[in-house]
Structure formats: structure tokens, C-alpha cells
């Protein structure tokens, strides 16, 4: 490791000014000194875990207490590998200055803290060669530990505590000037071989995430051979998103004997995979569609017969449908599946009668979480007609799904609709609504089932936001419930209500 010194004249002047200020503070008897060096270890661990490797090293030079914090276990619980991680800049004739992995720094880092690393997180951008060399070196170190004899003493324990591996491949090679364009290239070759070598060495792996690999069919069929051999009994969480861009069932996911949580793309699941999952211990199955997943119309759902077999043989299994995209993407519905949550993380997808009525018909007895996260790209018209808004659809959802526990609404609805949602939902406890999309008043046509007293209450309470918030908090038995601002709505997430 080395310290980079900036010899700019402005930096020197600022340093001199700061030293003069510090001298004046030293002369001041009333100046109070803080005790940052005496922070408890568990707080220092949290602080250091948010720093980069370079920042941690510089902080460790401050005092002896922070030097000790550099080697605390929680600091290295997750090791993030990016383009510039443990690298140096090298000039490329075609691309200019590019980060290149510094082998001496990497070796020094692994010798110092390799035995403390509990998770590896690969998030490369352009330098695939750096990632390949990193995986090759740490795999070699773990292979030395696996030898019965002859392991160098300085490498003992390196990588032995790794329990999680996250690998995100940047499959979109489109030009950055056009954020909507997609040009997919999958991984493979020596990079895929290095990844499989690394997974073979991780014999205590409990969590594995492989995202956007976009492999060919013959490569996808053997992707998890090494994982199945090394950690068939210990793997608890598995995430396989877009292993392929076309229909290709991954049979390996049903062979991990103690798997609890599974996240997979719908094109990599079929009836045969569901048959294996029916006899497994999987409790949560998430079918995730992201930006690079084929459209829902191009994917065939699993048969209702296969889902009925799963519900019979694995009654504790809960299915979660989620879509993450920048386009107008919709969720692929699975007939007869025990769906517990439907989450849209798409700014352009709006509530439609076809999608919501189909979801209500299919999952009204199992659905507990439903909503559209993120703010819409174009706001709904505040003065739109009642028939054009999703008010009646949302009330239908809450009335038809007795187990609904969390609901997020980002589209324009009236305050009367909010009251009807809270009144008609039997078990609703978490309601997220964007304040800027709320329309005051009651524009509902009077229902024959409503009494004069109820209709008067609805009209009076919906006349102001304060009265609506007060009444909804009383109905939901949530004294601090309130409508959310755009910033609060953007930060809210339904994932916290999906119990994994």
C-alpha cells in the first residue's frame, strides 16, 4: 500500500491554513477535544464497513485505536470488487487511462485480511481482466488451504470464512448516451471458467447470487455443477437472474437439499423444476423479471397442474412475483401458484383492469403484499375523470383479498378512495400513498349498500387531508400514519414486508 500525495500549491496553502488554525486551538484553554479515538469497537466496525479499502487504510494511520479497527472482523464482512479495487492506473493507447489490478497490493491485502472476508461482491464495469485475475488468485489461495499438506503458512485461512458470493455481470454493452438502448452480451470463456473454479473452492457457501450472465444453453446446463459438488448441503439462498435470455430450465436449483430462499427468472423454470421444488425445503420462491428478461408475452408460465402439485407437497412455499424495469413491463402471472406478493418496480407501468382483475381472480386467497414502487415518469392528471382512475380497481383489490397486509399506491386517487380502502380491507396494516397524487373530495357514485350516515361520513371526512389522515390512522390502528411526500414515497419499499 502507498499514500498518494497531492503537491498542488492550493492544497499546500490549505494545509498551512489548517495547521495555523489548529495551533490557535491548541493555545485556547477553552477548546474541547472530542474522543473519536475512543469509540467502541462495534461502532468503529460499522463506520469502517462503509469505507472503501483506500479510505480504511488511510483511517488506520490516524491512531492506534483505528489501526486495530482496520482488522476487526465485521469491517471485512463484505469485500466489494470493482474496476479500481486494489488497482493502479495504466495508459491504454486506445482507451486512455484504465485501472489495472496491482498484484502486489492484492497479495498484501489477502495476506492481511483474507481470513476475515465473509462475502465477495463482484460488480465490474469494463475491466473484465481485473476480475478474472482477482478470482484466479483467491481461488489459488483457497486451493492451497485445501491441500492436506504443504500449504504456505502465510496463506492459511485465506477465504475459509466466505459464506456469500454475488456476481453481477454488466451484460448491456450499448452506448451510454442512450440509456434506453439494450445490446446484450453474455459472459463465458475464461471468465466463466474462473467463476466456476472459485465456486468450487467455496465449500461453506450459504448465499449465491448470479445476475445477468446471459449464457448459451450448453453453458447454462452445467453452470451449477461445481456449486452442487461443493455445497449441496450448506447452500441456503440462491439467486439466478437471467442465466439465459431464452427458455432454458435450470434443473440444478431443485437439488440443493437445504435451500430456503430461491430467486430465479421465469424463463429458467418449468414444470420439471417445480416438481423438484415440491419435494424440497424451499419456503420462498421469487420469480424476478428485470430489464433484460424477455417480455411476459414471450415467456410461457408453468402449468396449473404443476403448481397444484407444489401446493400439495410443499404447503409452506410462498411465491413472490416482482418486475424491475425502465419500460412498461408487466408481471407474468402463474396460474394456481401460491403468490403472496406482487411488486412493480417500474416507473412506466400503470394499473390496468386486465392485469389487476386477473391477479385478484388468481391470488385472492394468498396475496398479502401488492403495490407499485418508484414515482411515475409522467404524473397522472389530477383532474382526470373517475372512470379513468384506478380507484374502483383498488377498492376491488382490498375487498377481494382478505389477507392483504401491505399496499402501495402511487397513482392519482381521491381521499374518499383512501377511506374506502382502509374501511374495506380486513387485515391491512401498511398503506403507502403519495400525497402529491391525492385528490380531495368524494366523487364516488352512491352505492345502494351505503347508508345515509356512512355516505355523510365519507363526504365529510374526505373534504380535507387532515381529516382523512386522522380517520385512516384510527381505522388501521396506526397512530402515526400519514400521507407520504415524494421523497418519502421514493424511499419506501414493500420488500421489508416480504419475510424471507
JSON list of C-alpha atoms in Angstrom, two decimals, residues 166-373:
[
{"chain": "A", "resi": 166, "resn": "UNK", "atom": "CA", "xyz": [-22.55, -12.06, -5.50]},
{"chain": "A", "resi": 167, "resn": "UNK", "atom": "CA", "xyz": [-21.67, -11.82, -9.18]},
{"chain": "A", "resi": 168, "resn": "UNK", "atom": "CA", "xyz": [-23.30, -9.13, -11.32]},
{"chain": "A", "resi": 169, "resn": "UNK", "atom": "CA", "xyz": [-22.29, -9.18, -14.97]},
{"chain": "A", "resi": 170, "resn": "UNK", "atom": "CA", "xyz": [-22.68, -5.94, -16.98]},
{"chain": "A", "resi": 171, "resn": "UNK", "atom": "CA", "xyz": [-24.39, -7.60, -19.93]},
{"chain": "A", "resi": 172, "resn": "UNK", "atom": "CA", "xyz": [-25.59, -4.37, -21.58]},
{"chain": "A", "resi": 173, "resn": "UNK", "atom": "CA", "xyz": [-22.89, -3.11, -23.91]},
{"chain": "A", "resi": 174, "resn": "UNK", "atom": "CA", "xyz": [-24.99, -0.36, -25.50]},
{"chain": "A", "resi": 175, "resn": "UNK", "atom": "CA", "xyz": [-23.73, 3.19, -25.74]},
{"chain": "A", "resi": 176, "resn": "UNK", "atom": "CA", "xyz": [-24.15, 5.18, -22.54]},
{"chain": "A", "resi": 177, "resn": "UNK", "atom": "CA", "xyz": [-25.56, 8.15, -24.47]},
{"chain": "A", "resi": 178, "resn": "UNK", "atom": "CA", "xyz": [-28.83, 6.26, -24.95]},
{"chain": "A", "resi": 179, "resn": "UNK", "atom": "CA", "xyz": [-29.99, 4.84, -21.58]},
{"chain": "A", "resi": 180, "resn": "UNK", "atom": "CA", "xyz": [-32.97, 3.07, -23.16]},
{"chain": "A", "resi": 181, "resn": "UNK", "atom": "CA", "xyz": [-30.93, 1.08, -25.68]},
{"chain": "A", "resi": 182, "resn": "UNK", "atom": "CA", "xyz": [-30.03, -2.53, -24.92]},
{"chain": "A", "resi": 183, "resn": "UNK", "atom": "CA", "xyz": [-27.24, -4.54, -26.52]},
{"chain": "A", "resi": 184, "resn": "UNK", "atom": "CA", "xyz": [-26.75, -7.79, -24.64]},
{"chain": "A", "resi": 185, "resn": "UNK", "atom": "CA", "xyz": [-23.54, -9.79, -24.47]},
{"chain": "A", "resi": 186, "resn": "UNK", "atom": "CA", "xyz": [-23.24, -12.72, -22.09]},
{"chain": "A", "resi": 187, "resn": "UNK", "atom": "CA", "xyz": [-20.25, -13.89, -20.15]},
{"chain": "A", "resi": 188, "resn": "UNK", "atom": "CA", "xyz": [-18.37, -17.09, -20.92]},
{"chain": "A", "resi": 189, "resn": "UNK", "atom": "CA", "xyz": [-14.96, -18.45, -21.89]},
{"chain": "A", "resi": 190, "resn": "UNK", "atom": "CA", "xyz": [-12.12, -17.99, -19.40]},
{"chain": "A", "resi": 191, "resn": "UNK", "atom": "CA", "xyz": [-14.13, -15.60, -17.21]},
{"chain": "A", "resi": 192, "resn": "UNK", "atom": "CA", "xyz": [-16.87, -18.19, -16.71]},
{"chain": "A", "resi": 193, "resn": "UNK", "atom": "CA", "xyz": [-14.23, -20.86, -16.07]},
{"chain": "A", "resi": 194, "resn": "UNK", "atom": "CA", "xyz": [-12.62, -18.68, -13.38]},
{"chain": "A", "resi": 195, "resn": "UNK", "atom": "CA", "xyz": [-16.02, -18.13, -11.75]},
{"chain": "A", "resi": 196, "resn": "UNK", "atom": "CA", "xyz": [-16.75, -21.86, -11.68]},
{"chain": "A", "resi": 197, "resn": "UNK", "atom": "CA", "xyz": [-13.30, -22.53, -10.24]},
{"chain": "A", "resi": 198, "resn": "UNK", "atom": "CA", "xyz": [-13.98, -20.02, -7.48]},
{"chain": "A", "resi": 199, "resn": "UNK", "atom": "CA", "xyz": [-17.38, -21.54, -6.69]},
{"chain": "A", "resi": 200, "resn": "UNK", "atom": "CA", "xyz": [-15.80, -24.99, -6.43]},
{"chain": "A", "resi": 201, "resn": "UNK", "atom": "CA", "xyz": [-13.42, -23.69, -3.75]},
{"chain": "A", "resi": 202, "resn": "UNK", "atom": "CA", "xyz": [-16.20, -22.16, -1.62]},
{"chain": "A", "resi": 203, "resn": "UNK", "atom": "CA", "xyz": [-17.22, -25.24, 0.30]},
{"chain": "A", "resi": 204, "resn": "UNK", "atom": "CA", "xyz": [-19.08, -23.27, 3.03]},
{"chain": "A", "resi": 205, "resn": "UNK", "atom": "CA", "xyz": [-21.12, -21.09, 0.70]},
{"chain": "A", "resi": 206, "resn": "UNK", "atom": "CA", "xyz": [-24.57, -20.26, 2.11]},
{"chain": "A", "resi": 207, "resn": "UNK", "atom": "CA", "xyz": [-25.69, -17.49, -0.27]},
{"chain": "A", "resi": 208, "resn": "UNK", "atom": "CA", "xyz": [-25.04, -17.36, -4.02]},
{"chain": "A", "resi": 209, "resn": "UNK", "atom": "CA", "xyz": [-26.24, -14.68, -6.47]},
{"chain": "A", "resi": 210, "resn": "UNK", "atom": "CA", "xyz": [-25.53, -14.81, -10.21]},
{"chain": "A", "resi": 211, "resn": "UNK", "atom": "CA", "xyz": [-27.19, -11.99, -12.15]},
{"chain": "A", "resi": 212, "resn": "UNK", "atom": "CA", "xyz": [-27.40, -11.34, -15.90]},
{"chain": "A", "resi": 213, "resn": "UNK", "atom": "CA", "xyz": [-24.95, -13.98, -17.11]},
{"chain": "A", "resi": 214, "resn": "UNK", "atom": "CA", "xyz": [-26.87, -14.43, -20.43]},
{"chain": "A", "resi": 215, "resn": "UNK", "atom": "CA", "xyz": [-25.26, -17.80, -21.19]},
{"chain": "A", "resi": 216, "resn": "UNK", "atom": "CA", "xyz": [-25.77, -20.17, -24.06]},
{"chain": "A", "resi": 217, "resn": "UNK", "atom": "CA", "xyz": [-27.88, -23.23, -23.38]},
{"chain": "A", "resi": 218, "resn": "UNK", "atom": "CA", "xyz": [-24.97, -25.68, -23.20]},
{"chain": "A", "resi": 219, "resn": "UNK", "atom": "CA", "xyz": [-23.16, -23.42, -20.70]},
{"chain": "A", "resi": 220, "resn": "UNK", "atom": "CA", "xyz": [-26.25, -22.84, -18.55]},
{"chain": "A", "resi": 221, "resn": "UNK", "atom": "CA", "xyz": [-26.89, -26.59, -18.21]},
{"chain": "A", "resi": 222, "resn": "UNK", "atom": "CA", "xyz": [-23.54, -27.02, -16.43]},
{"chain": "A", "resi": 223, "resn": "UNK", "atom": "CA", "xyz": [-23.32, -23.68, -14.59]},
{"chain": "A", "resi": 224, "resn": "UNK", "atom": "CA", "xyz": [-24.02, -25.09, -11.12]},
{"chain": "A", "resi": 225, "resn": "UNK", "atom": "CA", "xyz": [-22.10, -28.37, -11.40]},
{"chain": "A", "resi": 226, "resn": "UNK", "atom": "CA", "xyz": [-19.29, -27.11, -9.16]},
{"chain": "A", "resi": 227, "resn": "UNK", "atom": "CA", "xyz": [-21.70, -25.48, -6.67]},
{"chain": "A", "resi": 228, "resn": "UNK", "atom": "CA", "xyz": [-23.69, -28.68, -6.35]},
{"chain": "A", "resi": 229, "resn": "UNK", "atom": "CA", "xyz": [-20.50, -30.63, -5.72]},
{"chain": "A", "resi": 230, "resn": "UNK", "atom": "CA", "xyz": [-19.02, -28.27, -3.12]},
{"chain": "A", "resi": 231, "resn": "UNK", "atom": "CA", "xyz": [-22.04, -27.02, -1.12]},
{"chain": "A", "resi": 232, "resn": "UNK", "atom": "CA", "xyz": [-25.05, -29.19, -1.85]},
{"chain": "A", "resi": 233, "resn": "UNK", "atom": "CA", "xyz": [-25.90, -29.40, 1.87]},
{"chain": "A", "resi": 234, "resn": "UNK", "atom": "CA", "xyz": [-24.99, -25.91, 3.09]},
{"chain": "A", "resi": 235, "resn": "UNK", "atom": "CA", "xyz": [-26.47, -23.52, 0.48]},
{"chain": "A", "resi": 236, "resn": "UNK", "atom": "CA", "xyz": [-29.46, -21.61, 1.90]},
{"chain": "A", "resi": 237, "resn": "UNK", "atom": "CA", "xyz": [-30.09, -18.76, -0.57]},
{"chain": "A", "resi": 238, "resn": "UNK", "atom": "CA", "xyz": [-29.76, -18.92, -4.36]},
{"chain": "A", "resi": 239, "resn": "UNK", "atom": "CA", "xyz": [-30.38, -16.12, -6.86]},
{"chain": "A", "resi": 240, "resn": "UNK", "atom": "CA", "xyz": [-30.22, -16.87, -10.59]},
{"chain": "A", "resi": 241, "resn": "UNK", "atom": "CA", "xyz": [-31.43, -13.96, -12.70]},
{"chain": "A", "resi": 242, "resn": "UNK", "atom": "CA", "xyz": [-31.26, -14.20, -16.49]},
{"chain": "A", "resi": 243, "resn": "UNK", "atom": "CA", "xyz": [-28.92, -17.16, -16.69]},
{"chain": "A", "resi": 244, "resn": "UNK", "atom": "CA", "xyz": [-30.13, -17.29, -20.28]},
{"chain": "A", "resi": 245, "resn": "UNK", "atom": "CA", "xyz": [-32.14, -14.88, -22.43]},
{"chain": "A", "resi": 246, "resn": "UNK", "atom": "CA", "xyz": [-34.37, -17.67, -23.72]},
{"chain": "A", "resi": 247, "resn": "UNK", "atom": "CA", "xyz": [-36.30, -20.58, -22.24]},
{"chain": "A", "resi": 248, "resn": "UNK", "atom": "CA", "xyz": [-33.83, -22.92, -20.54]},
{"chain": "A", "resi": 249, "resn": "UNK", "atom": "CA", "xyz": [-34.86, -24.72, -17.31]},
{"chain": "A", "resi": 250, "resn": "UNK", "atom": "CA", "xyz": [-32.07, -24.97, -14.70]},
{"chain": "A", "resi": 251, "resn": "UNK", "atom": "CA", "xyz": [-32.63, -28.36, -13.07]},
{"chain": "A", "resi": 252, "resn": "UNK", "atom": "CA", "xyz": [-29.84, -27.91, -10.51]},
{"chain": "A", "resi": 253, "resn": "UNK", "atom": "CA", "xyz": [-31.90, -25.50, -8.41]},
{"chain": "A", "resi": 254, "resn": "UNK", "atom": "CA", "xyz": [-34.09, -28.35, -7.18]},
{"chain": "A", "resi": 255, "resn": "UNK", "atom": "CA", "xyz": [-31.17, -30.49, -5.99]},
{"chain": "A", "resi": 256, "resn": "UNK", "atom": "CA", "xyz": [-29.89, -28.39, -3.07]},
{"chain": "A", "resi": 257, "resn": "UNK", "atom": "CA", "xyz": [-31.19, -30.25, -0.06]},
{"chain": "A", "resi": 258, "resn": "UNK", "atom": "CA", "xyz": [-31.34, -27.36, 2.43]},
{"chain": "A", "resi": 259, "resn": "UNK", "atom": "CA", "xyz": [-32.21, -24.45, 0.15]},
{"chain": "A", "resi": 260, "resn": "UNK", "atom": "CA", "xyz": [-34.61, -22.00, 1.83]},
{"chain": "A", "resi": 261, "resn": "UNK", "atom": "CA", "xyz": [-34.86, -18.96, -0.48]},
{"chain": "A", "resi": 262, "resn": "UNK", "atom": "CA", "xyz": [-34.77, -19.13, -4.28]},
{"chain": "A", "resi": 263, "resn": "UNK", "atom": "CA", "xyz": [-34.84, -16.21, -6.71]},
{"chain": "A", "resi": 264, "resn": "UNK", "atom": "CA", "xyz": [-34.95, -17.07, -10.40]},
{"chain": "A", "resi": 265, "resn": "UNK", "atom": "CA", "xyz": [-36.17, -15.67, -13.71]},
{"chain": "A", "resi": 266, "resn": "UNK", "atom": "CA", "xyz": [-39.35, -17.22, -15.15]},
{"chain": "A", "resi": 267, "resn": "UNK", "atom": "CA", "xyz": [-37.63, -18.39, -18.36]},
{"chain": "A", "resi": 268, "resn": "UNK", "atom": "CA", "xyz": [-35.40, -20.68, -16.27]},
{"chain": "A", "resi": 269, "resn": "UNK", "atom": "CA", "xyz": [-38.27, -22.54, -14.58]},
{"chain": "A", "resi": 270, "resn": "UNK", "atom": "CA", "xyz": [-40.64, -25.16, -15.99]},
{"chain": "A", "resi": 271, "resn": "UNK", "atom": "CA", "xyz": [-42.89, -27.95, -14.75]},
{"chain": "A", "resi": 272, "resn": "UNK", "atom": "CA", "xyz": [-39.98, -30.33, -14.16]},
{"chain": "A", "resi": 273, "resn": "UNK", "atom": "CA", "xyz": [-38.20, -27.78, -11.96]},
{"chain": "A", "resi": 274, "resn": "UNK", "atom": "CA", "xyz": [-41.40, -27.24, -9.98]},
{"chain": "A", "resi": 275, "resn": "UNK", "atom": "CA", "xyz": [-41.66, -31.00, -9.46]},
{"chain": "A", "resi": 276, "resn": "UNK", "atom": "CA", "xyz": [-38.22, -30.94, -7.82]},
{"chain": "A", "resi": 277, "resn": "UNK", "atom": "CA", "xyz": [-39.13, -27.88, -5.72]},
{"chain": "A", "resi": 278, "resn": "UNK", "atom": "CA", "xyz": [-42.25, -29.63, -4.48]},
{"chain": "A", "resi": 279, "resn": "UNK", "atom": "CA", "xyz": [-40.04, -32.15, -2.66]},
{"chain": "A", "resi": 280, "resn": "UNK", "atom": "CA", "xyz": [-37.54, -29.55, -1.40]},
{"chain": "A", "resi": 281, "resn": "UNK", "atom": "CA", "xyz": [-37.35, -27.31, 1.68]},
{"chain": "A", "resi": 282, "resn": "UNK", "atom": "CA", "xyz": [-37.71, -24.06, -0.26]},
{"chain": "A", "resi": 283, "resn": "UNK", "atom": "CA", "xyz": [-40.01, -21.66, 1.59]},
{"chain": "A", "resi": 284, "resn": "UNK", "atom": "CA", "xyz": [-39.77, -18.56, -0.63]},
{"chain": "A", "resi": 285, "resn": "UNK", "atom": "CA", "xyz": [-39.65, -18.60, -4.44]},
{"chain": "A", "resi": 286, "resn": "UNK", "atom": "CA", "xyz": [-39.25, -15.23, -6.20]},
{"chain": "A", "resi": 287, "resn": "UNK", "atom": "CA", "xyz": [-39.88, -15.06, -9.94]},
{"chain": "A", "resi": 288, "resn": "UNK", "atom": "CA", "xyz": [-37.99, -11.90, -10.92]},
{"chain": "A", "resi": 289, "resn": "UNK", "atom": "CA", "xyz": [-38.23, -10.11, -14.25]},
{"chain": "A", "resi": 290, "resn": "UNK", "atom": "CA", "xyz": [-35.75, -7.31, -14.81]},
{"chain": "A", "resi": 291, "resn": "UNK", "atom": "CA", "xyz": [-34.83, -5.05, -17.69]},
{"chain": "A", "resi": 292, "resn": "UNK", "atom": "CA", "xyz": [-33.07, -7.82, -19.62]},
{"chain": "A", "resi": 293, "resn": "UNK", "atom": "CA", "xyz": [-35.70, -10.51, -19.13]},
{"chain": "A", "resi": 294, "resn": "UNK", "atom": "CA", "xyz": [-37.76, -11.33, -22.23]},
{"chain": "A", "resi": 295, "resn": "UNK", "atom": "CA", "xyz": [-41.24, -9.69, -22.26]},
{"chain": "A", "resi": 296, "resn": "UNK", "atom": "CA", "xyz": [-44.02, -11.51, -20.45]},
{"chain": "A", "resi": 297, "resn": "UNK", "atom": "CA", "xyz": [-45.74, -12.29, -23.74]},
{"chain": "A", "resi": 298, "resn": "UNK", "atom": "CA", "xyz": [-42.63, -14.16, -24.92]},
{"chain": "A", "resi": 299, "resn": "UNK", "atom": "CA", "xyz": [-42.46, -16.44, -21.84]},
{"chain": "A", "resi": 300, "resn": "UNK", "atom": "CA", "xyz": [-44.80, -19.32, -21.09]},
{"chain": "A", "resi": 301, "resn": "UNK", "atom": "CA", "xyz": [-45.89, -19.71, -17.46]},
{"chain": "A", "resi": 302, "resn": "UNK", "atom": "CA", "xyz": [-45.74, -23.05, -15.70]},
{"chain": "A", "resi": 303, "resn": "UNK", "atom": "CA", "xyz": [-48.86, -25.20, -15.90]},
{"chain": "A", "resi": 304, "resn": "UNK", "atom": "CA", "xyz": [-51.58, -25.07, -13.29]},
{"chain": "A", "resi": 305, "resn": "UNK", "atom": "CA", "xyz": [-51.16, -28.81, -12.73]},
{"chain": "A", "resi": 306, "resn": "UNK", "atom": "CA", "xyz": [-47.50, -28.35, -11.71]},
{"chain": "A", "resi": 307, "resn": "UNK", "atom": "CA", "xyz": [-48.40, -25.54, -9.29]},
{"chain": "A", "resi": 308, "resn": "UNK", "atom": "CA", "xyz": [-51.15, -27.63, -7.73]},
{"chain": "A", "resi": 309, "resn": "UNK", "atom": "CA", "xyz": [-48.58, -30.38, -7.14]},
{"chain": "A", "resi": 310, "resn": "UNK", "atom": "CA", "xyz": [-46.30, -27.85, -5.43]},
{"chain": "A", "resi": 311, "resn": "UNK", "atom": "CA", "xyz": [-49.11, -26.60, -3.19]},
{"chain": "A", "resi": 312, "resn": "UNK", "atom": "CA", "xyz": [-49.94, -30.14, -2.19]},
{"chain": "A", "resi": 313, "resn": "UNK", "atom": "CA", "xyz": [-46.41, -31.44, -1.50]},
{"chain": "A", "resi": 314, "resn": "UNK", "atom": "CA", "xyz": [-44.83, -28.19, -0.23]},
{"chain": "A", "resi": 315, "resn": "UNK", "atom": "CA", "xyz": [-47.65, -26.26, 1.50]},
{"chain": "A", "resi": 316, "resn": "UNK", "atom": "CA", "xyz": [-45.23, -23.81, 3.19]},
{"chain": "A", "resi": 317, "resn": "UNK", "atom": "CA", "xyz": [-43.90, -22.47, -0.14]},
{"chain": "A", "resi": 318, "resn": "UNK", "atom": "CA", "xyz": [-44.73, -18.81, -0.87]},
{"chain": "A", "resi": 319, "resn": "UNK", "atom": "CA", "xyz": [-44.27, -17.35, -4.35]},
{"chain": "A", "resi": 320, "resn": "UNK", "atom": "CA", "xyz": [-43.30, -13.69, -4.92]},
{"chain": "A", "resi": 321, "resn": "UNK", "atom": "CA", "xyz": [-43.70, -12.01, -8.32]},
{"chain": "A", "resi": 322, "resn": "UNK", "atom": "CA", "xyz": [-41.53, -8.95, -8.98]},
{"chain": "A", "resi": 323, "resn": "UNK", "atom": "CA", "xyz": [-40.62, -6.91, -12.03]},
{"chain": "A", "resi": 324, "resn": "UNK", "atom": "CA", "xyz": [-37.80, -4.35, -12.25]},
{"chain": "A", "resi": 325, "resn": "UNK", "atom": "CA", "xyz": [-37.61, -2.39, -15.48]},
{"chain": "A", "resi": 326, "resn": "UNK", "atom": "CA", "xyz": [-37.46, 1.06, -17.02]},
{"chain": "A", "resi": 327, "resn": "UNK", "atom": "CA", "xyz": [-40.11, 0.18, -19.62]},
{"chain": "A", "resi": 328, "resn": "UNK", "atom": "CA", "xyz": [-43.82, -0.59, -19.45]},
{"chain": "A", "resi": 329, "resn": "UNK", "atom": "CA", "xyz": [-43.25, -4.14, -18.22]},
{"chain": "A", "resi": 330, "resn": "UNK", "atom": "CA", "xyz": [-45.92, -6.39, -16.70]},
{"chain": "A", "resi": 331, "resn": "UNK", "atom": "CA", "xyz": [-45.70, -9.37, -14.39]},
{"chain": "A", "resi": 332, "resn": "UNK", "atom": "CA", "xyz": [-46.07, -12.84, -15.86]},
{"chain": "A", "resi": 333, "resn": "UNK", "atom": "CA", "xyz": [-48.93, -14.43, -13.92]},
{"chain": "A", "resi": 334, "resn": "UNK", "atom": "CA", "xyz": [-48.57, -18.05, -12.82]},
{"chain": "A", "resi": 335, "resn": "UNK", "atom": "CA", "xyz": [-51.92, -19.92, -12.69]},
{"chain": "A", "resi": 336, "resn": "UNK", "atom": "CA", "xyz": [-52.72, -21.63, -9.37]},
{"chain": "A", "resi": 337, "resn": "UNK", "atom": "CA", "xyz": [-49.43, -20.53, -7.80]},
{"chain": "A", "resi": 338, "resn": "UNK", "atom": "CA", "xyz": [-49.42, -19.63, -4.08]},
{"chain": "A", "resi": 339, "resn": "UNK", "atom": "CA", "xyz": [-48.48, -16.00, -4.77]},
{"chain": "A", "resi": 340, "resn": "UNK", "atom": "CA", "xyz": [-48.00, -13.92, -1.62]},
{"chain": "A", "resi": 341, "resn": "UNK", "atom": "CA", "xyz": [-46.67, -10.66, -3.13]},
{"chain": "A", "resi": 342, "resn": "UNK", "atom": "CA", "xyz": [-46.75, -8.73, -6.40]},
{"chain": "A", "resi": 343, "resn": "UNK", "atom": "CA", "xyz": [-44.33, -5.79, -6.59]},
{"chain": "A", "resi": 344, "resn": "UNK", "atom": "CA", "xyz": [-43.84, -3.49, -9.59]},
{"chain": "A", "resi": 345, "resn": "UNK", "atom": "CA", "xyz": [-40.57, -1.53, -9.61]},
{"chain": "A", "resi": 346, "resn": "UNK", "atom": "CA", "xyz": [-41.28, 0.09, -12.96]},
{"chain": "A", "resi": 347, "resn": "UNK", "atom": "CA", "xyz": [-41.86, 3.85, -13.36]},
{"chain": "A", "resi": 348, "resn": "UNK", "atom": "CA", "xyz": [-43.90, 3.44, -16.56]},
{"chain": "A", "resi": 349, "resn": "UNK", "atom": "CA", "xyz": [-46.24, 0.58, -15.67]},
{"chain": "A", "resi": 350, "resn": "UNK", "atom": "CA", "xyz": [-49.69, 1.76, -14.62]},
{"chain": "A", "resi": 351, "resn": "UNK", "atom": "CA", "xyz": [-52.57, -0.14, -13.03]},
{"chain": "A", "resi": 352, "resn": "UNK", "atom": "CA", "xyz": [-54.81, -1.68, -15.67]},
{"chain": "A", "resi": 353, "resn": "UNK", "atom": "CA", "xyz": [-58.09, -3.52, -15.23]},
{"chain": "A", "resi": 354, "resn": "UNK", "atom": "CA", "xyz": [-56.91, -6.59, -17.14]},
{"chain": "A", "resi": 355, "resn": "UNK", "atom": "CA", "xyz": [-53.82, -7.16, -15.01]},
{"chain": "A", "resi": 356, "resn": "UNK", "atom": "CA", "xyz": [-55.37, -6.35, -11.64]},
{"chain": "A", "resi": 357, "resn": "UNK", "atom": "CA", "xyz": [-58.60, -8.31, -12.17]},
{"chain": "A", "resi": 358, "resn": "UNK", "atom": "CA", "xyz": [-56.60, -11.32, -13.37]},
{"chain": "A", "resi": 359, "resn": "UNK", "atom": "CA", "xyz": [-54.36, -11.09, -10.28]},
{"chain": "A", "resi": 360, "resn": "UNK", "atom": "CA", "xyz": [-57.37, -10.84, -7.97]},
{"chain": "A", "resi": 361, "resn": "UNK", "atom": "CA", "xyz": [-59.04, -13.85, -9.57]},
{"chain": "A", "resi": 362, "resn": "UNK", "atom": "CA", "xyz": [-55.87, -15.94, -9.34]},
{"chain": "A", "resi": 363, "resn": "UNK", "atom": "CA", "xyz": [-54.44, -14.96, -5.94]},
{"chain": "A", "resi": 364, "resn": "UNK", "atom": "CA", "xyz": [-57.27, -13.50, -3.83]},
{"chain": "A", "resi": 365, "resn": "UNK", "atom": "CA", "xyz": [-56.80, -16.08, -1.06]},
{"chain": "A", "resi": 366, "resn": "UNK", "atom": "CA", "xyz": [-52.99, -15.88, -0.84]},
{"chain": "A", "resi": 367, "resn": "UNK", "atom": "CA", "xyz": [-52.00, -12.30, -1.76]},
{"chain": "A", "resi": 368, "resn": "UNK", "atom": "CA", "xyz": [-50.60, -10.26, 1.17]},
{"chain": "A", "resi": 369, "resn": "UNK", "atom": "CA", "xyz": [-48.43, -7.55, -0.50]},
{"chain": "A", "resi": 370, "resn": "UNK", "atom": "CA", "xyz": [-49.23, -5.52, -3.62]},
{"chain": "A", "resi": 371, "resn": "UNK", "atom": "CA", "xyz": [-48.00, -2.22, -4.97]},
{"chain": "A", "resi": 372, "resn": "UNK", "atom": "CA", "xyz": [-46.17, -0.06, -7.49]},
{"chain": "A", "resi": 373, "resn": "UNK", "atom": "CA", "xyz": [-42.92, 1.40, -6.20]}
]
